Coordinates of C-alpha atoms in Angstrom, one line a residue:
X1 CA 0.0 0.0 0.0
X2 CA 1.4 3.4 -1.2
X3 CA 1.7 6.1 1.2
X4 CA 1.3 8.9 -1.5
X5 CA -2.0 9.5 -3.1
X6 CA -2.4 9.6 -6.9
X7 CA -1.8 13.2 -9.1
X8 CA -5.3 13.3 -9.4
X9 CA -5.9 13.9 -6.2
X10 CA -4.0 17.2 -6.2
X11 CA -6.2 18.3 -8.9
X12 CA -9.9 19.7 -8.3
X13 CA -11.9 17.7 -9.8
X14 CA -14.1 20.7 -10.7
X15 CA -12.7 24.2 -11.2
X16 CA -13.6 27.4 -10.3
X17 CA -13.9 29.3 -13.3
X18 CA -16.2 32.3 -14.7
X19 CA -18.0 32.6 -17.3
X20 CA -17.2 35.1 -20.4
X21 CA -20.1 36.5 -22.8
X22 CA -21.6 33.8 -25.4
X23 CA -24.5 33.2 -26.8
X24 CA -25.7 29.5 -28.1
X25 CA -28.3 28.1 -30.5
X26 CA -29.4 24.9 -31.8
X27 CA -27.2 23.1 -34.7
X28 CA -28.3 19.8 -35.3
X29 CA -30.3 16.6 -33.3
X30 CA -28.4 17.2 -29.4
X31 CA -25.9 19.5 -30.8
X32 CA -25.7 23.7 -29.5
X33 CA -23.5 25.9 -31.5
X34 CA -21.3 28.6 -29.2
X35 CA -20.1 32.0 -30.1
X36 CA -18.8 34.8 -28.4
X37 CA -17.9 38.9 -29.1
X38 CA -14.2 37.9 -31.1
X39 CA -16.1 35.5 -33.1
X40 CA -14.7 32.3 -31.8
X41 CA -16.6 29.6 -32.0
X42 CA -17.3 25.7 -30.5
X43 CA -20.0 22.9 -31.0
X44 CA -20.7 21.4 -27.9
X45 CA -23.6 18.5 -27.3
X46 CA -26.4 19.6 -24.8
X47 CA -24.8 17.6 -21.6
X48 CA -21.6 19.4 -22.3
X49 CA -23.4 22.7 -22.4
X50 CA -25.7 22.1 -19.3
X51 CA -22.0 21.0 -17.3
X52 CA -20.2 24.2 -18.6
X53 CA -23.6 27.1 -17.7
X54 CA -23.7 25.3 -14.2
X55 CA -19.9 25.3 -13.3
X56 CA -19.7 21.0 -13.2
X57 CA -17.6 20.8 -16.4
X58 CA -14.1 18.9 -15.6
X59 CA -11.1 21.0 -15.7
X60 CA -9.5 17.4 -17.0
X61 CA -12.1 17.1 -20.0
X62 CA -10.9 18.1 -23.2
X63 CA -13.8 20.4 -23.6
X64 CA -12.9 22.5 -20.6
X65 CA -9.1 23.2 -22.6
X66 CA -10.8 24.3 -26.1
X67 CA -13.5 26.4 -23.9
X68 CA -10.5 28.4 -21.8
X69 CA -8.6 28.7 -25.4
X70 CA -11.4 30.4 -27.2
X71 CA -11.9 32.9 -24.8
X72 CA -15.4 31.4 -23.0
X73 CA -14.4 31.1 -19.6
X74 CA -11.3 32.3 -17.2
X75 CA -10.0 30.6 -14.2
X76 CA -7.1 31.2 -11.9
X77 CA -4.2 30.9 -15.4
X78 CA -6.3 33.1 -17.8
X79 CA -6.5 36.8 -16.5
X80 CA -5.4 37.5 -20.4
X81 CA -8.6 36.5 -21.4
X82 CA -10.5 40.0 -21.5
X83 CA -8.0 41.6 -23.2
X84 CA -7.5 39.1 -25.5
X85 CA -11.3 39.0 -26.6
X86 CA -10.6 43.1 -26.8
X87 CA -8.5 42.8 -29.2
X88 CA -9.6 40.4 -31.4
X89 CA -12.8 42.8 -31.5
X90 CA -11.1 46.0 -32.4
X91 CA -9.0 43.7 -35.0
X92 CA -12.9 42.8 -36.5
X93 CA -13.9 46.3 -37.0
X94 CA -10.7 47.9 -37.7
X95 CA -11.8 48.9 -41.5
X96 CA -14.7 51.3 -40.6
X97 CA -11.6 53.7 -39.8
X98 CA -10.9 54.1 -43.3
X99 CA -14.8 53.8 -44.7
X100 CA -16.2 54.2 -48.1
X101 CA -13.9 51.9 -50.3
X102 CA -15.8 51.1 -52.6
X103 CA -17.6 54.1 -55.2
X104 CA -20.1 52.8 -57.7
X105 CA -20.7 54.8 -61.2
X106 CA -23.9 54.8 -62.8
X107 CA -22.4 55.8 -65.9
X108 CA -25.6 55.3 -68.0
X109 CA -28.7 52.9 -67.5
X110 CA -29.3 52.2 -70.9
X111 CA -28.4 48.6 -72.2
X112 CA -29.2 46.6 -75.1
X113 CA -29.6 43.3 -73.3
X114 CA -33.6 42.9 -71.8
X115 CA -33.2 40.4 -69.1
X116 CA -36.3 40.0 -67.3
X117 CA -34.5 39.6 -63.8
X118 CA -32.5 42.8 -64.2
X119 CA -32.8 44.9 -60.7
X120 CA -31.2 48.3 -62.2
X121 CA -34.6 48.7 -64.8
X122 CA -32.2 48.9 -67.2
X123 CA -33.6 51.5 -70.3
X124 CA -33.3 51.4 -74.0
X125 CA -30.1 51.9 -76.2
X126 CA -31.4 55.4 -77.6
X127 CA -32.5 56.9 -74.6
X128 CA -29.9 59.2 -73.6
X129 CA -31.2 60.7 -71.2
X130 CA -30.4 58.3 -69.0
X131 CA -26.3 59.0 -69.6
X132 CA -24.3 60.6 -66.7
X133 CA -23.0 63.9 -67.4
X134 CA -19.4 65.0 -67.8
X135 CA -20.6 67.5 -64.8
X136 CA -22.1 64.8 -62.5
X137 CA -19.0 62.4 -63.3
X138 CA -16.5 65.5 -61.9
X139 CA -18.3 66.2 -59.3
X140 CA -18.8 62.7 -57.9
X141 CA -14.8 62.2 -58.4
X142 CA -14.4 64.9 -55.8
X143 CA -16.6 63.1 -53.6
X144 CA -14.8 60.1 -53.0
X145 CA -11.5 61.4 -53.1
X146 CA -12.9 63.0 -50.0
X147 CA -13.1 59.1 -48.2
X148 CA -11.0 58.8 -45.3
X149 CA -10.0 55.5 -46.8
X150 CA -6.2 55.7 -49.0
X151 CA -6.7 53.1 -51.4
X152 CA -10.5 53.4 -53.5
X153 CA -12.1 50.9 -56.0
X154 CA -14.2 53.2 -58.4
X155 CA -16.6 50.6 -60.5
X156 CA -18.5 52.0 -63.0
X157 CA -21.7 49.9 -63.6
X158 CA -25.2 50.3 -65.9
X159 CA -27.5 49.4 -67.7
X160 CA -24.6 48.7 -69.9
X161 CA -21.5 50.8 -68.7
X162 CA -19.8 49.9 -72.2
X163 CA -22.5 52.3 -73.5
X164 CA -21.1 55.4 -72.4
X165 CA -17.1 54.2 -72.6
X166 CA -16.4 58.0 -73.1
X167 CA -17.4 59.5 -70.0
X168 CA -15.7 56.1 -67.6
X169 CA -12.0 57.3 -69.8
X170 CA -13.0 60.5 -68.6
X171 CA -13.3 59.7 -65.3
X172 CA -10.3 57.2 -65.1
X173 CA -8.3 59.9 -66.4
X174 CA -9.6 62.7 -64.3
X175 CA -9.5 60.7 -61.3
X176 CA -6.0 59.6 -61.6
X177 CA -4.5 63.0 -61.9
X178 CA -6.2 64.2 -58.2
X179 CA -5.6 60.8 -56.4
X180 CA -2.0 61.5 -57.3
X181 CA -2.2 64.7 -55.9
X182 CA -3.9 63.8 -52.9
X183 CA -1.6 60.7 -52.3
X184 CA -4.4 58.3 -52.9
X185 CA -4.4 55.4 -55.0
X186 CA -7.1 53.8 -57.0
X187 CA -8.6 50.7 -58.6
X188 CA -11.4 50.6 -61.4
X189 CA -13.4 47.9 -62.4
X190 CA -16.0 47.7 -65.5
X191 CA -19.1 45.9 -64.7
X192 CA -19.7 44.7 -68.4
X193 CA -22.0 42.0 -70.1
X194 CA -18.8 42.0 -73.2
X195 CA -21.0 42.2 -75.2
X196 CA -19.8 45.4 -76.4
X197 CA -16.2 45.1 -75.9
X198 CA -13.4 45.8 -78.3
X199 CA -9.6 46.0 -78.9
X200 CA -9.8 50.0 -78.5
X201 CA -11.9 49.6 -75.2
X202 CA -9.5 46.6 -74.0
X203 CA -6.7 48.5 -75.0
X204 CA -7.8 51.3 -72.6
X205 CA -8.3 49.0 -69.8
X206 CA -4.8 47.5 -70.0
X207 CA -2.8 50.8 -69.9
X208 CA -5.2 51.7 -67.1
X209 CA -5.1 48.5 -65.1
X210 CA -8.8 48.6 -65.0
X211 CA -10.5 45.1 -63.9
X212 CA -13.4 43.5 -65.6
X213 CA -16.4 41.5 -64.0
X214 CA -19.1 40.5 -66.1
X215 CA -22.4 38.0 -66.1
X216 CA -22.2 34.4 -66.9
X217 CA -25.2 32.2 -66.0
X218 CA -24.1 28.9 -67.0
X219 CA -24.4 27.0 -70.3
X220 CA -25.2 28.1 -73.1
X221 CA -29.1 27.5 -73.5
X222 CA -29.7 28.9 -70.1
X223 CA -27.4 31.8 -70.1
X224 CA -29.6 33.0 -73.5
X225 CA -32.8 32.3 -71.7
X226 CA -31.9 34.4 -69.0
X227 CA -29.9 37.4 -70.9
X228 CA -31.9 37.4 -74.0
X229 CA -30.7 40.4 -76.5
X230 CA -31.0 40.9 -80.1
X231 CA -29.5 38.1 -82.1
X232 CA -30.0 35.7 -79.2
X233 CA -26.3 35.4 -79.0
X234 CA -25.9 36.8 -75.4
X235 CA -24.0 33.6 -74.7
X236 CA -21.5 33.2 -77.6
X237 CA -20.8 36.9 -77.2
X238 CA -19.7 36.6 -73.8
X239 CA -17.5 33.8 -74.3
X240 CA -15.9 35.4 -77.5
X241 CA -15.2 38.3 -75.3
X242 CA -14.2 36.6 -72.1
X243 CA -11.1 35.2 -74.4
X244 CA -10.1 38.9 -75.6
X245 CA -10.2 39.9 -72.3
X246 CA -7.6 37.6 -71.1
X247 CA -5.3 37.6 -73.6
X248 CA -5.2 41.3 -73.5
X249 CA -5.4 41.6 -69.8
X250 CA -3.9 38.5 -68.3
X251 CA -6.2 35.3 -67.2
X252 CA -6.9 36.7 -63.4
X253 CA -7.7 40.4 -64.3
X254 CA -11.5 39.3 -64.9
X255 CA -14.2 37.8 -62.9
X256 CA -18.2 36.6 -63.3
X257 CA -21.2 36.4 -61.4
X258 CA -24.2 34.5 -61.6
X259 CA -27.6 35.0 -60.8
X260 CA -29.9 32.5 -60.0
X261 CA -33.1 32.1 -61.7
X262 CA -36.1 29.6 -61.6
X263 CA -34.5 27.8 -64.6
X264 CA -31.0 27.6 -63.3
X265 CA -32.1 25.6 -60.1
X266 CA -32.2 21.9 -61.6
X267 CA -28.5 22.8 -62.9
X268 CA -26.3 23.7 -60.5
X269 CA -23.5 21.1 -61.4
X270 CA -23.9 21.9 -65.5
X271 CA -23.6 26.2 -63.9
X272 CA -20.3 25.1 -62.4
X273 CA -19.1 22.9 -64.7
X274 CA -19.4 25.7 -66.8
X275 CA -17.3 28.1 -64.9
X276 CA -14.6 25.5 -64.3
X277 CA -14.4 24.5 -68.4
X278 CA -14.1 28.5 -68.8
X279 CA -11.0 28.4 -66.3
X280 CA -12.5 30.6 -63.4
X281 CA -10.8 29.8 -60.2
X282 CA -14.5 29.9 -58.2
X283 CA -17.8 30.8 -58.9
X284 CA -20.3 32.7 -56.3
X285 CA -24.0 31.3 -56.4
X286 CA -25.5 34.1 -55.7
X287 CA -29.7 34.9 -55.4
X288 CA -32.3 37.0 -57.0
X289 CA -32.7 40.6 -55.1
X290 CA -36.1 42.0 -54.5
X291 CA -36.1 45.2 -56.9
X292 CA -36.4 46.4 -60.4
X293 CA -37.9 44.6 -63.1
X294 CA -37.3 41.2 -60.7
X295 CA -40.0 42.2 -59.0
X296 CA -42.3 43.6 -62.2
X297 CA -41.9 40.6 -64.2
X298 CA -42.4 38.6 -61.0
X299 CA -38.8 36.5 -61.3
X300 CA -38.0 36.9 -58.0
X301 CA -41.1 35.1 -56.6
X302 CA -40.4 32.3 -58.6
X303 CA -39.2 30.3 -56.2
X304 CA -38.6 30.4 -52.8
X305 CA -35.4 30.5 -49.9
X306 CA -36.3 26.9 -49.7
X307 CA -35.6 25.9 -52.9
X308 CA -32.4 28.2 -53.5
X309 CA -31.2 26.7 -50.6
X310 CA -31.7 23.0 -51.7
X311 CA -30.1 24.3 -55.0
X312 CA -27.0 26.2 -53.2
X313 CA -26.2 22.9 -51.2
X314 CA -26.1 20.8 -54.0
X315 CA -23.7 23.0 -55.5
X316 CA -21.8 23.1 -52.7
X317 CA -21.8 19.4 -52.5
X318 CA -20.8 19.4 -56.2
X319 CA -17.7 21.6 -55.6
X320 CA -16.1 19.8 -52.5
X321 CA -16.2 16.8 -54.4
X322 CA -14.6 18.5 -57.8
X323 CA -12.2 19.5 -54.7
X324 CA -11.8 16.1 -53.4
X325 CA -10.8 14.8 -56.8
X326 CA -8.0 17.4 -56.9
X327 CA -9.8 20.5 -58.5
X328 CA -9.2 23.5 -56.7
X329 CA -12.4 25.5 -57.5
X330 CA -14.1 27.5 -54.6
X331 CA -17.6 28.8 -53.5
X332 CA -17.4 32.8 -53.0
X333 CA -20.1 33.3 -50.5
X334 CA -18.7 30.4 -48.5
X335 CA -15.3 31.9 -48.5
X336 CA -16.6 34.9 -47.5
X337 CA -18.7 33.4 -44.2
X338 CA -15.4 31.5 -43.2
X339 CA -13.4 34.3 -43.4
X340 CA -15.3 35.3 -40.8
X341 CA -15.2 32.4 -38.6
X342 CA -11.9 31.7 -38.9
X343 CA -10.0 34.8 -38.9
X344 CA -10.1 38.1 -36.9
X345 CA -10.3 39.7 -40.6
X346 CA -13.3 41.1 -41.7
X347 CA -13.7 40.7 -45.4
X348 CA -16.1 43.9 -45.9
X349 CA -18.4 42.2 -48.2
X350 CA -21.4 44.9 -48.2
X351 CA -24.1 42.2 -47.8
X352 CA -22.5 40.6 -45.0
X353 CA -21.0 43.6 -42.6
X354 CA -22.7 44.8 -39.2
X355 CA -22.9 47.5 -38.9
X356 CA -24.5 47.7 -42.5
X357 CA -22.4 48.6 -45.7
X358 CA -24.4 51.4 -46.7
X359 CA -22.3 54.7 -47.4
X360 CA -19.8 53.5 -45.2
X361 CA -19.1 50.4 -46.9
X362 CA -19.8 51.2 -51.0
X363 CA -21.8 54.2 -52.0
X364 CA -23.7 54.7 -55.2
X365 CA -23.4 57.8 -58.1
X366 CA -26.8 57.2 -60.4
X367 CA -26.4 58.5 -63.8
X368 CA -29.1 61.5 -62.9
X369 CA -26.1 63.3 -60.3
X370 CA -28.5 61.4 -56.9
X371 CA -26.6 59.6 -54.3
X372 CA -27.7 56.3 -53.1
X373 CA -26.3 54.7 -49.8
X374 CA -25.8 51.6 -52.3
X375 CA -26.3 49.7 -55.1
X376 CA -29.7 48.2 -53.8
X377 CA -30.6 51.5 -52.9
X378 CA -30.6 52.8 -55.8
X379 CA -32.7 50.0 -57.5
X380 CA -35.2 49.9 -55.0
X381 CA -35.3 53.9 -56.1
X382 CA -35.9 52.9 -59.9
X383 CA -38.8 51.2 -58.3
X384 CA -40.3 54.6 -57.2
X385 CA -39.1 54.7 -53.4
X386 CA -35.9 56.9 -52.6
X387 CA -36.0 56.6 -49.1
X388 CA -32.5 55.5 -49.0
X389 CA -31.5 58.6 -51.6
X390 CA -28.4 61.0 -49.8
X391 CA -28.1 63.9 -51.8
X392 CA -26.8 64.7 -55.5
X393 CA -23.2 65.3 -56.1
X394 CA -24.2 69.0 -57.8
X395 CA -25.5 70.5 -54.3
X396 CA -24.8 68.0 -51.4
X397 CA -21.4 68.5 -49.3
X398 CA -19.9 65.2 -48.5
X399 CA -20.7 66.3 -44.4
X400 CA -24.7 66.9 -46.1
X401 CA -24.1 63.0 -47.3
X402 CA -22.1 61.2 -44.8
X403 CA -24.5 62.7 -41.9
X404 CA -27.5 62.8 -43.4
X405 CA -30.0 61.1 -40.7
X406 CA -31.8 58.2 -43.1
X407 CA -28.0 56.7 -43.3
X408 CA -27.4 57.5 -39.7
X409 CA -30.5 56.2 -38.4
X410 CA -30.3 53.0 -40.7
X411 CA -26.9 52.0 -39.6
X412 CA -28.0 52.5 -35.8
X413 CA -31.1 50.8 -35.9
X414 CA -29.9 47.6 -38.1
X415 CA -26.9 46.8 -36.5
X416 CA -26.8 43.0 -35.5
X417 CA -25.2 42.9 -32.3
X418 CA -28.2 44.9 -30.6
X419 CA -31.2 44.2 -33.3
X420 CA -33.9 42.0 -31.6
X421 CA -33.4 38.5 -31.5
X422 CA -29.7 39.2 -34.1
X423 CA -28.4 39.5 -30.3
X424 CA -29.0 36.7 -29.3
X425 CA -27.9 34.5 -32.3
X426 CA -24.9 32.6 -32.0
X427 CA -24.6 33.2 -35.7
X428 CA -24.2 36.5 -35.6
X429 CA -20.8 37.2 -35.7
X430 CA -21.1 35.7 -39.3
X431 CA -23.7 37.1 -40.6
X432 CA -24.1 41.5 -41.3
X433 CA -27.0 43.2 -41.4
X434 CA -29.0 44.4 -44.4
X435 CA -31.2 47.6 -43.9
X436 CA -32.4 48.0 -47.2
X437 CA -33.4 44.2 -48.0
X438 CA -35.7 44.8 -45.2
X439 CA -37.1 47.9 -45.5
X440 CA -38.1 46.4 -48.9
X441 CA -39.8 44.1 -48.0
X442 CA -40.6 44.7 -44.7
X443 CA -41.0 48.3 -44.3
X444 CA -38.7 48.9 -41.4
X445 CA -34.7 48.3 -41.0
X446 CA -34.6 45.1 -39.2
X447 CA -37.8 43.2 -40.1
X448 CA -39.4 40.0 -38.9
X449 CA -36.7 37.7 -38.2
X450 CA -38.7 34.4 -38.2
X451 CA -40.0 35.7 -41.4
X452 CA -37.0 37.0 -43.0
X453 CA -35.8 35.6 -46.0
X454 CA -32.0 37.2 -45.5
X455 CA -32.1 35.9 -42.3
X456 CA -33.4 32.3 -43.0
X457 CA -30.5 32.1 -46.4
X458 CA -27.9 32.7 -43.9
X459 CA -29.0 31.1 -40.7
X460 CA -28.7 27.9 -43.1
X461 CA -26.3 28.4 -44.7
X462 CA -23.9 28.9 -41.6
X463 CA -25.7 25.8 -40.1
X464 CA -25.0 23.7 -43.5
X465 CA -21.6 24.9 -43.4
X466 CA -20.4 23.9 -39.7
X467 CA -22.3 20.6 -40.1
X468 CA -20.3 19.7 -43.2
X469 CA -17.3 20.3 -41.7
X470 CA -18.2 18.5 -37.9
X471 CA -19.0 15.7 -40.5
X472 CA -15.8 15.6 -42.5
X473 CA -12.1 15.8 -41.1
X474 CA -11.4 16.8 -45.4
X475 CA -14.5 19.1 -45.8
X476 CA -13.0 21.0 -42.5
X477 CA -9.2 21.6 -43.8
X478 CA -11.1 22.7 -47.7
X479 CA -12.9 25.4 -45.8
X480 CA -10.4 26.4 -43.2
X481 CA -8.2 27.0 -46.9
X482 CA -11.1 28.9 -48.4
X483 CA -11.2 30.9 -45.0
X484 CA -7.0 31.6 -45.9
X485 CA -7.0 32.3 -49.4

C-alpha cells in the first residue's frame, strides 16, 4: 500500500472558473452551437453545455481546454482573457476607420440586353437621357476622393457601362491626376455583359489597369434564356469576349457572377461545370434581389429561400467533391462566411457587414447626379421609393451625405449585435445586417426575423456549413483553406 496518493488527487476535480459572454443556439439533433464577441466559436452536445452554464464541467475534459482557449471562460491561469477577446474585436472592426472603399458609377442605364431579372430597370439603347454627365461624373470624383480611406475601387456599372465608354476614360483619367495629388491610389473595375467590348476599349483597360467583371449564368441554352438580346447570341458573345479579355489583360484580371433564376435551379452542377471549363478559379451562387424589373416581371417570386437553398447545397456538394478529386475550385459566398469564422479579418463584403455597408461600406453615383447609400438602394429607387437617396453630387457636401440622418438612423437601428433576436444568435458574428433588404420588404430596417428571407438564407447556410465540416475531417481543412485564401 502506497503512502502517497495519486496526481489526481491534487487536482480539483471541478474548477472554479467564470463565465465570459456567449450566446448558443441549436445546430443539429443534441448539438448547440457557441459564439462569443471575437467570433470564436465551438460545438458542444447539450450535456456538455448544461456542465459548462452550471460550473460541473471537468477541468480534465478536453472540452474545458478548447472552452479556456477560445476565450469562453477564465480561471485562476487566464487573467489575459478580456484583453485578448478586446483585441480580437477592435482587429474585427478595424476597416470602418478608413470607410467608403468602394464608389459605384452609374455611368448610363441604358443597355441593349432585356433580361427580365434585371434589378437596375435597365432603359433602352437610344435613350440618352439616362447617360451621366461630364458634370455629375466630376463632381462625384471629388466626392470620393474626399473618403478617409487611401486606397479606393471606383466601379462603373449600368444598364450597360460599355454604352457610355467616353465619360468612364474621362473619369479614369480625371481621377487619376487628383488621387495622385492627394496621395491616394485607386482601382477601377467595368461591370460589363462584353458584349460590347473591343480591342480599343480593351486597350484602354490594359494601360489603365482597369479590372473587368461581367455576367455568366451557366451554359449556353440557359445563359440566353436568361440574358436574351437581339441576335440571341448573349452567350457566344460573352464567351468570344471573355477570351479577348484575357489575352489582353492577363487570365486573373477578370471575374463573373451568376444569378440564379427559376430555370438555373435543376443545374447547378452543368452552372459550375461551366465556370470550371471557362478556367475561373470559383464561382459565387448568388440569389435574385427583390427590386427592379425582378419584381415587375415577378422573377424573384419564382421560387422560394427553400428551394435556392436546396439548390446552393447541392452546388456546394458538387464543388467539394470536384475538390476532393484534386480541382481546386471555390464557392465565393462560402469563403466569405469563413473568413469570418476563422480569422479576426473582416472581409467587408457589403451584404455581410454589421454595422450595414451602406455609405460607409460602397456608395452609389446614379447616372441622374442622386446619391444612393448603395447599389440596392438605388434599385429599389428605380422602383419609385428613394428613401435610401443622400443627396446629389451638384449641391450635397460630402458632411450633407455622410451625416444625413436616413444613413445615420439606418446603420443605428440595423446593426446586428443589438437588433432584436440578431443578439441573441450565435450566428451572428457571421452574418451582417442588411437595412435595405428589409425595409423592402418589410418596411422597417430590421424586419421579422422568423420571417426573414436574408435571415433564413444565412442562418442555413452557416448551419449547413459547420455541419459539413463537424462531419468531415477533409470538408473542415477545404474550408479552413477557403477561409485563408
Amino acid at each position: 500500500m502506497s503512502h502517497f496518493q495519486g496526481i489526481e488527487s491534487y487536482h480539483p476535480a471541478i474548477a472554479e472558473y467564470h463565465l465570459l459572454p456567449f450566446r448558443f443556439s441549436h445546430l443539429q439533433h443534441e448539438q448547440y452551437v457557441l459564439s462569443n464577441l471575437a467570433g470564436e466559436y465551438l460545438v458542444l452536445d447539450r450535456d456538455a453545455l448544461l456542465d459548462l452554464v452550471t460550473h460541473r464541467l471537468d477541468q480534465n475534459n478536453p472540452i474545458y481546454t478548447d472552452l479556456r482557449a477560445r476565450h469562453f471562460l477564465m480561471d485562476s491561469s487566464t487573467s489575459i482573457a478580456p484583453t485578448l477577446i478586446s483585441l480580437k474585436l477592435r482587429t474585427r472592426y478595424q476597416r470602418l476607420a478608413e470607410f467608403t472603399t468602394l464608389h459605384i458609377f452609374v455611368v448610363t442605364l441604358r443597355c441593349e440586353h432585356a433580361c427580365p431579372y434585371c434589378q437596375v430597370s435597365r432603359q433602352s439603347e437610344d435613350t440618352l437621357s439616362f447617360d451621366m454627365s461630364q458634370e455629375a461624373g466630376s463632381a462625384a470624383i471629388d466626392l470620393a476622393l474626399k473618403s478617409p480611406a487611401q486606397l479606393l475601387k471606383f466601379e462603373f456599372q449600368g444598364g450597360e457601362p460599355l454604352l457610355n465608354f467616353r465619360l468612364i476614360q474621362s473619369i479614369v483619367l480625371e481621377a487619376k491626376g487628383k488621387a495622385e495629388r492627394l496621395g491616394k491610389q485607386l482601382t477601377f473595375v467595368i461591370a460589363t455583359n462584353l458584349a460590347l467590348m473591343t480591342k480599343e476599349i480593351l486597350d484602354f483597360c490594359r494601360e489603365h489597369s482597369i479590372l473587368i467583371s461581367t455576367s455568366l449564368d451557366g451554359p449556353r441554352e440557359l445563359h440566353n434564356t436568361n440574358r436574351p438580346r437581339p441576335g440571341d447570341d448573349s452567350y457566344e458573345r460573352t464567351v468570344r469576349a471573355i477570351a479577348l479579355v484575357r489575352g489582353a489583360l492577363g487570365p486573373d484580371r477578370l471575374s463573373a457572377l451568376m444569378t440564379t433564376t427559376e430555370a438555373s435551379l435543376s443545374q447547378a452542377k452543368e452552372i459550375i461545370d461551366e465556370y470550371m471549363s471557362r478556367g475561373f478559379p470559383g464561382i459565387f451562387l448568388r440569389a435574385l434581389s427583390p427590386y427592379g424589373f425582378a419584381i415587375k416581371t415577378r422573377s424573384y417570386r419564382a421560387y422560394n429561400t427553400e428551394r435556392w437553398l436546396r439548390f446552393y447545397k447541392e452546388g456546394i456538394e458538387y464543388i467539394i467533391e470536384q475538390n476532393r478529386q484534386g480541382r481546386d475550385f471555390v464557392e465565393y459566398y462560402a469563403a466569405t462566411i469563413l473568413k469570418k469564422m476563422f480569422t479576426s479579418e473582416d472581409p467587408g463584403y457589403v451584404d455581410l457587414t454589421s454595422p450595414a455597408g451602406i455609405g460607409i461600406g460602397a456608395i452609389v453615383y446614379n447616372y441622374d447626379g442622386s446619391i444612393y447609400a448603395s447599389d440596392e438602394s438605388r434599385m429599389l429607387a428605380e422602383m419609385g421609393n428613394d428613401h435610401f437617396k443622400l443627396g446629389h453630387v451638384l449641391t450635397h457636401s460630402y458632411k450633407d451625405i455622410y451625416t444625413s440622418p436616413r444613413l445615420l438612423e439606418a446603420l443605428e437601428e440595423s446593426f446586428a449585435y443589438s437588433a432584436p433576436m440578431c443578439h441573441d444568435c450565435a450566428f451572428e458574428p457571421f452574418c451582417g445586417a442588411d437595412p435595405v433588404f428589409h425595409y423592402a420588404t418589410s418596411g422597417d430596417y430590421v424586419g421579422r426575423k422568423p420571417e426573414s428571407e436574408y435571415c433564413n438564407r444565412n442562418m442555413e447556410i452557416i448551419k449547413f456549413l459547420i455541419c459539413r465540416m463537424e462531419e468531415d475531417r477533409f470538408v473542415r481543412q477545404l474550408f479552413t483553406k477557403w477561409a485563408n485564401r
